[in-house]
Short mmCIF file of C-alpha atoms in Angstrom, two decimals:
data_model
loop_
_atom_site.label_atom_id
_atom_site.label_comp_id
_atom_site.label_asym_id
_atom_site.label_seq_id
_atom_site.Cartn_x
_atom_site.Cartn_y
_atom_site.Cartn_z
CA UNK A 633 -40.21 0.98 -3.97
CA UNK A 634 -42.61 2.83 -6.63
CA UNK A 635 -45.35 1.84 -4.81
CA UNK A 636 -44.50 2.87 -1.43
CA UNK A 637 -43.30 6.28 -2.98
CA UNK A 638 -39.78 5.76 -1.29
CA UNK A 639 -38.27 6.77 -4.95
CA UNK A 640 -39.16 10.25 -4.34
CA UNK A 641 -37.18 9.75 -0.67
CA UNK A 642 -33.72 11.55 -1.17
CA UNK A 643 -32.35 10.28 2.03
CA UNK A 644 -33.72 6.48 1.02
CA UNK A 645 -32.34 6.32 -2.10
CA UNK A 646 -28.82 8.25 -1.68
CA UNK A 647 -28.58 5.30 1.07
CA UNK A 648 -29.48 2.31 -1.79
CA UNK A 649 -27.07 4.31 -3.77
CA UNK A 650 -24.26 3.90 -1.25
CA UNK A 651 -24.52 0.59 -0.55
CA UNK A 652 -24.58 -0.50 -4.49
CA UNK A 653 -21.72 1.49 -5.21
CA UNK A 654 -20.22 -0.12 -1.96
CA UNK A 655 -20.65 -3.14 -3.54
CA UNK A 656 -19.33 -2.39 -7.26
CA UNK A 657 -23.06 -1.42 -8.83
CA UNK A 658 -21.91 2.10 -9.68
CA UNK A 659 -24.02 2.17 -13.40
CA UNK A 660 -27.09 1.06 -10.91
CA UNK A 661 -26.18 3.68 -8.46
CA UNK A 662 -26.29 6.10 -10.80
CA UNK A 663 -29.43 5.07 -12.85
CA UNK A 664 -31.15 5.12 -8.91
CA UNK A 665 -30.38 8.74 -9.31
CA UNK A 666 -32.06 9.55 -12.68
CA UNK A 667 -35.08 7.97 -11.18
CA UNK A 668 -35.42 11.04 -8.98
CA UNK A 669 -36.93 13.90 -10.32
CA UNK A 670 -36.51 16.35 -7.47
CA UNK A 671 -32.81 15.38 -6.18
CA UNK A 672 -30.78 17.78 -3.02
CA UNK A 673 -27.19 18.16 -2.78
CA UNK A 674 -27.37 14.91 -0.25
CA UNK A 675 -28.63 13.22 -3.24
CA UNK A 676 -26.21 14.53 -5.80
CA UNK A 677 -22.65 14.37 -3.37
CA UNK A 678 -23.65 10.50 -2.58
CA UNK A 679 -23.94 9.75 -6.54
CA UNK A 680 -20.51 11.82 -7.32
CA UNK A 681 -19.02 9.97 -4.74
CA UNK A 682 -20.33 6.96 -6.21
CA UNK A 683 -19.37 7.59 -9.73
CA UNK A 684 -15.94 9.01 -8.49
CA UNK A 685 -13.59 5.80 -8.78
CA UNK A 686 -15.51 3.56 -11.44
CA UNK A 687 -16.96 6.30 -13.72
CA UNK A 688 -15.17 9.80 -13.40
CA UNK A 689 -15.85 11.80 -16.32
CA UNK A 690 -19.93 11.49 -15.35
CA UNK A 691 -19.04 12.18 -11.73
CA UNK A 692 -17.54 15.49 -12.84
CA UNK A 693 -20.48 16.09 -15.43
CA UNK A 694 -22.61 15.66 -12.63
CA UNK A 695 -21.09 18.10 -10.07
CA UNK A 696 -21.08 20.90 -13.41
CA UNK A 697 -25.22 19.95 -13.26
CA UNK A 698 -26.02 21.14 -9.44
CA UNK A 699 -25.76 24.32 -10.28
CA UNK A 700 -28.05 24.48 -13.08
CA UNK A 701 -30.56 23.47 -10.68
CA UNK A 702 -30.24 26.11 -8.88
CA UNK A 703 -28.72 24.23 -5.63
CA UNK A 704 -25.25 24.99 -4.28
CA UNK A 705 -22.00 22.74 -3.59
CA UNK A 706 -21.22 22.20 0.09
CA UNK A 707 -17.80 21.36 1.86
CA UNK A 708 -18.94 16.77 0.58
CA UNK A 709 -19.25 17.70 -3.04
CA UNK A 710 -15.58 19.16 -3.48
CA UNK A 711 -13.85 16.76 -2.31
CA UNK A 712 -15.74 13.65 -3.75
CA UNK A 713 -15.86 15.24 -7.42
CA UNK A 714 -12.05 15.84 -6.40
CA UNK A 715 -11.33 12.38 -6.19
CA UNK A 716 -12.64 11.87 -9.61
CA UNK A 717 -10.16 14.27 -10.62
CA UNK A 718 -7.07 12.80 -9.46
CA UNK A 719 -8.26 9.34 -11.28
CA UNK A 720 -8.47 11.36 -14.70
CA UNK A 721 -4.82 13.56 -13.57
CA UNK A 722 -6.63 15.89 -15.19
CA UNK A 723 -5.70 19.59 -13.79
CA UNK A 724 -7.45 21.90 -16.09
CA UNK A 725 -10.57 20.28 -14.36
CA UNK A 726 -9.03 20.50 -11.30
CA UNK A 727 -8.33 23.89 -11.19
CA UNK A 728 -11.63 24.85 -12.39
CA UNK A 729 -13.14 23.54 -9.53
CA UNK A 730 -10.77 25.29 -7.21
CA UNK A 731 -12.41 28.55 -8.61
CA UNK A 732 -15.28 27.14 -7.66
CA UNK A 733 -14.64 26.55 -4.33
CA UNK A 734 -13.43 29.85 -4.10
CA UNK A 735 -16.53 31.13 -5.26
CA UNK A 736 -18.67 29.09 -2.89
CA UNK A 737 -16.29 30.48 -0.06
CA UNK A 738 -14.95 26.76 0.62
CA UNK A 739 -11.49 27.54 -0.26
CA UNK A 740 -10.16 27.27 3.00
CA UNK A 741 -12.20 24.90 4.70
CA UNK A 742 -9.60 21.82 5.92
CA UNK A 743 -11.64 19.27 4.01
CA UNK A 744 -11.59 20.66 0.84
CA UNK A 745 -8.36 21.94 0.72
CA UNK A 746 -6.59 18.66 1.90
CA UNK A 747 -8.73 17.02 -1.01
CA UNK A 748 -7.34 19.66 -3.62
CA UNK A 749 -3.58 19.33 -2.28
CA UNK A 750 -4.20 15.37 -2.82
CA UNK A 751 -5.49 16.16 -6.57
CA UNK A 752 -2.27 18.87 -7.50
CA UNK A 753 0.40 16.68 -6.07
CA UNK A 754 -1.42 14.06 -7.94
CA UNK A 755 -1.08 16.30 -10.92
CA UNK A 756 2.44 17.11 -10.08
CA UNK A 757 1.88 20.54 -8.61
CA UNK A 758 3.30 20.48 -5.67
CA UNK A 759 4.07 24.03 -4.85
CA UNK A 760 -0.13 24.66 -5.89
CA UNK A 761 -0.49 22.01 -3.01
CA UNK A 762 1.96 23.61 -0.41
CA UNK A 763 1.06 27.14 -1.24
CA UNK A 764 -2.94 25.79 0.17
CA UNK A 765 -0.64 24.13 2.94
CA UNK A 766 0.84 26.78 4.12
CA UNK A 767 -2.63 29.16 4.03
CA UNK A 768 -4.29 26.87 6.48
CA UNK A 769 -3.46 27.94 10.07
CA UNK A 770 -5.23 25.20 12.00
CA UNK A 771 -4.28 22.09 10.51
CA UNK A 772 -6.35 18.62 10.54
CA UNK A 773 -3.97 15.71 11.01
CA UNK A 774 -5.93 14.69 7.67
CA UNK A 775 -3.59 17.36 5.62
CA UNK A 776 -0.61 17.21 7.72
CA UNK A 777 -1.27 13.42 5.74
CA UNK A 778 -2.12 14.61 2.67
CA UNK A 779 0.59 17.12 2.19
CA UNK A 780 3.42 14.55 3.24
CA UNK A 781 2.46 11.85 1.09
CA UNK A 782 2.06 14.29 -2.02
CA UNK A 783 5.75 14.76 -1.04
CA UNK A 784 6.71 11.15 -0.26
CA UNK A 785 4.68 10.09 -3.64
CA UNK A 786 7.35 12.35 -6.04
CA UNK A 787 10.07 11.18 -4.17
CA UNK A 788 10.81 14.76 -2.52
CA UNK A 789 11.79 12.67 0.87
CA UNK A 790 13.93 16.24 1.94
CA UNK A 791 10.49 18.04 1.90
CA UNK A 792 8.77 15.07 3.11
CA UNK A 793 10.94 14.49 6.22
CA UNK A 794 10.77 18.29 7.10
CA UNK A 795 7.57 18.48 7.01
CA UNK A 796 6.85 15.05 9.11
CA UNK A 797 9.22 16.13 11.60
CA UNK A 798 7.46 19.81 12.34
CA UNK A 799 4.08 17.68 12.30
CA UNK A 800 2.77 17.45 16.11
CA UNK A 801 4.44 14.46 17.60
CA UNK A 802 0.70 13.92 19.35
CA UNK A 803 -1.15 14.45 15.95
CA UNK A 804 1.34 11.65 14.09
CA UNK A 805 -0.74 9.15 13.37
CA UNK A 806 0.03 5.31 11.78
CA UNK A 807 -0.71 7.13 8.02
CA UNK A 808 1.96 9.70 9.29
CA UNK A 809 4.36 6.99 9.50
CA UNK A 810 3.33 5.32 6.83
CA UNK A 811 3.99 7.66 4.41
CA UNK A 812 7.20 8.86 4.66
CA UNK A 813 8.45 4.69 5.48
CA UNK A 814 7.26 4.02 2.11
CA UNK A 815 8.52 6.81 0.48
CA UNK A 816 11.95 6.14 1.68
CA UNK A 817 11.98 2.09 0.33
CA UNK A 818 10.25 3.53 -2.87
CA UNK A 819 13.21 6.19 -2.99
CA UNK A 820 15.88 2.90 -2.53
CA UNK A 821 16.95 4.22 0.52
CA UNK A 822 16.17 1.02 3.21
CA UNK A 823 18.17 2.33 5.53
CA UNK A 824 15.87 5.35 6.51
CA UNK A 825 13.01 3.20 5.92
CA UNK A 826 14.00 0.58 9.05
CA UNK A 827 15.19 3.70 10.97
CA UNK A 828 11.98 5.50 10.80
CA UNK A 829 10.10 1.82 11.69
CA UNK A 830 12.06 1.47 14.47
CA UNK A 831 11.68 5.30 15.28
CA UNK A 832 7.51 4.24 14.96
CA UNK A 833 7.68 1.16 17.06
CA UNK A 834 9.46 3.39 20.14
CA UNK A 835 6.03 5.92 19.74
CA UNK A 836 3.69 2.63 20.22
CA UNK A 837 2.16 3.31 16.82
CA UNK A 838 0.98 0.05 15.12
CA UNK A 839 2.09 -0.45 11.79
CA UNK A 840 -0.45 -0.89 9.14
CA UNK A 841 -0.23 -3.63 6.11
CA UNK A 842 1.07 -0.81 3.95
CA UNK A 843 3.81 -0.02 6.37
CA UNK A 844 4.68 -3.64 6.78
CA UNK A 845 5.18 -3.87 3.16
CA UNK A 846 7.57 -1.12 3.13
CA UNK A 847 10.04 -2.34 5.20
CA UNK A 848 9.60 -5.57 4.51
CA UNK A 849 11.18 -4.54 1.34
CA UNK A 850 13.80 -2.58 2.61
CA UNK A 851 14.65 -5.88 5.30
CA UNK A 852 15.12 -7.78 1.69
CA UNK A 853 17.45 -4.80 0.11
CA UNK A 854 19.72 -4.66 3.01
CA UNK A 855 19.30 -8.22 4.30
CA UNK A 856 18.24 -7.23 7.93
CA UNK A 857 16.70 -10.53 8.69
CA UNK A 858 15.90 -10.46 12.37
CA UNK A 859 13.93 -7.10 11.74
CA UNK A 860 12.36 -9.13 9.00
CA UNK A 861 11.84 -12.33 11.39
CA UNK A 862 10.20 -9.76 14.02
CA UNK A 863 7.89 -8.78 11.58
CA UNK A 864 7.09 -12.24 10.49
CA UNK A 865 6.20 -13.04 13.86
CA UNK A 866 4.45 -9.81 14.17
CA UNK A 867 2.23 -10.89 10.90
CA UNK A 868 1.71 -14.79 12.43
CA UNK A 869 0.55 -12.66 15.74
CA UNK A 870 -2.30 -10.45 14.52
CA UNK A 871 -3.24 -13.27 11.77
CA UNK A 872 -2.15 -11.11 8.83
CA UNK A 873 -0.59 -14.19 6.86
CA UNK A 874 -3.91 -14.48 4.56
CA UNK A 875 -3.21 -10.93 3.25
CA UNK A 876 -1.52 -11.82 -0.10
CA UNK A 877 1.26 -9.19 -0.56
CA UNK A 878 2.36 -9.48 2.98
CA UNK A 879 2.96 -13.49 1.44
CA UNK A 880 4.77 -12.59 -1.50
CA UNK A 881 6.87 -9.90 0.51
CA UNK A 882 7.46 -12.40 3.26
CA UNK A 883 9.11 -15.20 0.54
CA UNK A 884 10.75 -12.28 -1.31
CA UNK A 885 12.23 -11.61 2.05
CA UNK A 886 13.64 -15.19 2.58
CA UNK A 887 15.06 -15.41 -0.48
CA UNK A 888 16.74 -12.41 -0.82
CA UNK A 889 20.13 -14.08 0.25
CA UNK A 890 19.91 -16.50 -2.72
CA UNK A 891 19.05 -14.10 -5.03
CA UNK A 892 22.39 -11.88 -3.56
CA UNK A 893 24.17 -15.09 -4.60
CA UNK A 894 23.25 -15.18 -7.80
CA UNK A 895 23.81 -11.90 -8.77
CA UNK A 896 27.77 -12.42 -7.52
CA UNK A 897 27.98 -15.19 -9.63
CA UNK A 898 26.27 -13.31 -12.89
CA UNK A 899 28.49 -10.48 -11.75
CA UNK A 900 31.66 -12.94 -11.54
CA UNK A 901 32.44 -11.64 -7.75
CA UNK A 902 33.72 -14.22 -6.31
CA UNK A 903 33.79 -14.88 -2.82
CA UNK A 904 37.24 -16.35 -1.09
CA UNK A 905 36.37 -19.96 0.17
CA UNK A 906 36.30 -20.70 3.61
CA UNK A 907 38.15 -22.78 5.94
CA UNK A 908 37.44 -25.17 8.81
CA UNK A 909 38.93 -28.07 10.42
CA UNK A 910 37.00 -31.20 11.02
CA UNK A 911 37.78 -34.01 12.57
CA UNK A 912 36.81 -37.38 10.98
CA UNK A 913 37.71 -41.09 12.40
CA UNK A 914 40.09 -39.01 14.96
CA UNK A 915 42.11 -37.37 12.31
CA UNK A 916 42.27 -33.67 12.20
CA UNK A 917 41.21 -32.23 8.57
CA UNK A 918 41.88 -28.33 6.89
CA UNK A 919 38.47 -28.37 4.59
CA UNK A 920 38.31 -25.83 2.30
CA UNK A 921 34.55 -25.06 1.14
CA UNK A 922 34.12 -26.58 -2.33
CA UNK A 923 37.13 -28.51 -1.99
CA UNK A 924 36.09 -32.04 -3.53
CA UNK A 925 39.48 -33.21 -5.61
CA UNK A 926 40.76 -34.41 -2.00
CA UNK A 927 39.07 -37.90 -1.63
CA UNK A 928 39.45 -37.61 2.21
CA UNK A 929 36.47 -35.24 1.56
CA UNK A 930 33.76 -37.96 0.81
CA UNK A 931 33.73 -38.48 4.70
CA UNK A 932 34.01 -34.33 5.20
CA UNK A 933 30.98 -34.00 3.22
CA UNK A 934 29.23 -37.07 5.46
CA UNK A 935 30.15 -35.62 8.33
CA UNK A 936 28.75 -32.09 7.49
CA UNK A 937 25.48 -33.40 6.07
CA UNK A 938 24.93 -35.65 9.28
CA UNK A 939 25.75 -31.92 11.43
CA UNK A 940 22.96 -29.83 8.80
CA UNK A 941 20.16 -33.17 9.75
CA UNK A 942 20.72 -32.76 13.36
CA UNK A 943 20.43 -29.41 13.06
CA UNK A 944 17.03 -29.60 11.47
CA UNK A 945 15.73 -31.95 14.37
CA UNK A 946 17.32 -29.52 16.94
CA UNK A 947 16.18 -26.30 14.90
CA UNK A 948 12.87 -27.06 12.58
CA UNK A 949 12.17 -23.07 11.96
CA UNK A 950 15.52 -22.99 10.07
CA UNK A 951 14.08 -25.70 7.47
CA UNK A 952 12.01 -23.12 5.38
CA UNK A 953 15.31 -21.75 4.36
CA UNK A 954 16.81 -24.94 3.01
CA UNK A 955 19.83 -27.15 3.49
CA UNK A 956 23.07 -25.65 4.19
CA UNK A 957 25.28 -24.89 1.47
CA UNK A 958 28.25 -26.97 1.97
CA UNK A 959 30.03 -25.30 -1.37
CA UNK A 960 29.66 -21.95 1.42
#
């Protein structure tokens, strides 16, 4: 690279630094950039954004340097030093750089405001955030998004609703969705949650793995297990099973109804027993579940186990739930 003089190539190197920092190399991304004597804003936004997630505090030092080289911040560097803001939650920074956005006459451009309603509902400033909201006549889908998650995120799911539901129906996209699904599980409110899915699924939007999560959670809270079996299938469908949470949330799912059962008992709720009639060796029997003093029940309990193994043969997708609970 020396040799061929492509160390003094902005473009070149802001493109090695990319790809490193793609790849985790962010301290070689950013020593790339000290090798450059003469770096451009293209140069300097690519190592911010590169520094942004792994190393914030230089990412921020960084954007404070452009200026002292005489070169100006464009509508890429506010929003990537922005993101190194909202990993820090530091406002005082924050708000420093929204002066100078002001200053550079950026303040209302869509990209950097969405990026500096992300970083003060980050920072718990939500009325900062909806006051730039509200300032912004033509509105990107991108902070219609922003603002509604900021919402969702401190469990404001009044303001978030209101806002999702004066949101262009055409501009609602799956993050749209997303956002206010998850904020309604994360709020313990499941019921919302699977409304709003189902609300989704009549719009033909696709639901992300983020949005599957959600409501696979709220399927375990309330125990709505044919939404949850649609989803499985859904997941089996569009090979999603690899994705490990979706696994976790899946068996979290199908276990739910145990784990109901053993918080009754912990609780000391009892349920009242049930009762069948059976016939065994032509004789009619009242069975009452758990009922094992009567020693007419050693054939019950045959006949009952023989039903659960038939069932198996005739049902095989109920087996990942285990046998039936004859005690039931």
């Amino acid at each position: 690279m020396l040799t061929t003089a492509l160390d003094k190539d902005n473009i070149f190197i802001s493109q090695l630094i990319h790809t490193s920092a793609s790849l985790g190399f962010s301290s070689f991304s950013y020593s790339l950039f000290t090798y450059n004597h003469r770096p451009n804003i293209f140069l300097y936004n690519n190592t911010i954004w590169a520094l942004s997630k792994f190393n914030a505090p230089r990412a921020i030092l960084l954007f404070k340097g452009i200026r002292l080289l005489g070169l100006k911040p464009d509508n890429y560097s506010f929003p990537f030093v922005l993101k190194a803001v909202v990993h820090l939650l530091d406002d005082v920074v924050g708000r420093q750089i929204h002066c100078q956005a002001v200053s550079c006459g950026l303040d209302l451009d869509c990209s950097v405001v969405t990026s500096l309603v992300q970083m003060y509902c980050s920072c718990l400033h939500v009325s900062y955030a909806r006051k730039l909201f509200d300032e912004i006549t033509s509105k990107r889908v991108s902070l219609w998004n922003a603002m509604i998650a900021g919402y969702a995120k401190l469990g404001d799911m009044a303001n978030a609703r209101s806002l999702f539901d004066c949101m262009p129906e055409k501009d609602k996209d799956v993050v749209s969705w997303t956002a206010v699904i998850s904020g309604y599980t994360q709020a313990d409110n499941p019921n919302q949650a699977i409304a709003l899915f189902h609300r989704m699924q009549l719009h033909n939007v696709n639901p992300d793995e983020i949005a599957i999560l959600a409501v696979l959670s709220a399927c375990a809270d309330l125990g709505a297990l044919e939404l949850g079996e649609w989803i499985h299938n859904y997941i089996e469908k569009h090979k999603l099973h690899k994705i490990v949470p979706l696994c976790n949330s899946l068996i979290d799912m199908w276990s739910e109804s145990r784990i109901v059962r053993k918080d009754m008992r912990n609780a000391g709720v009892e349920k009242k027993p049930g009762v069948s009639f059976i016939e065994v060796n032509n004789r009619v029997y009242e069975f009452i579940a758990g009922d094992k003093l009567d020693v007419s029940c050693v054939g019950t309990f045959d006949v009952l186990h023989s039903i659960n193994e038939q069932l198996k043969m005739v049902c095989p997708k109920t087996a990942h739930r285990g046998p039936l609970d004859v005690d039931d």
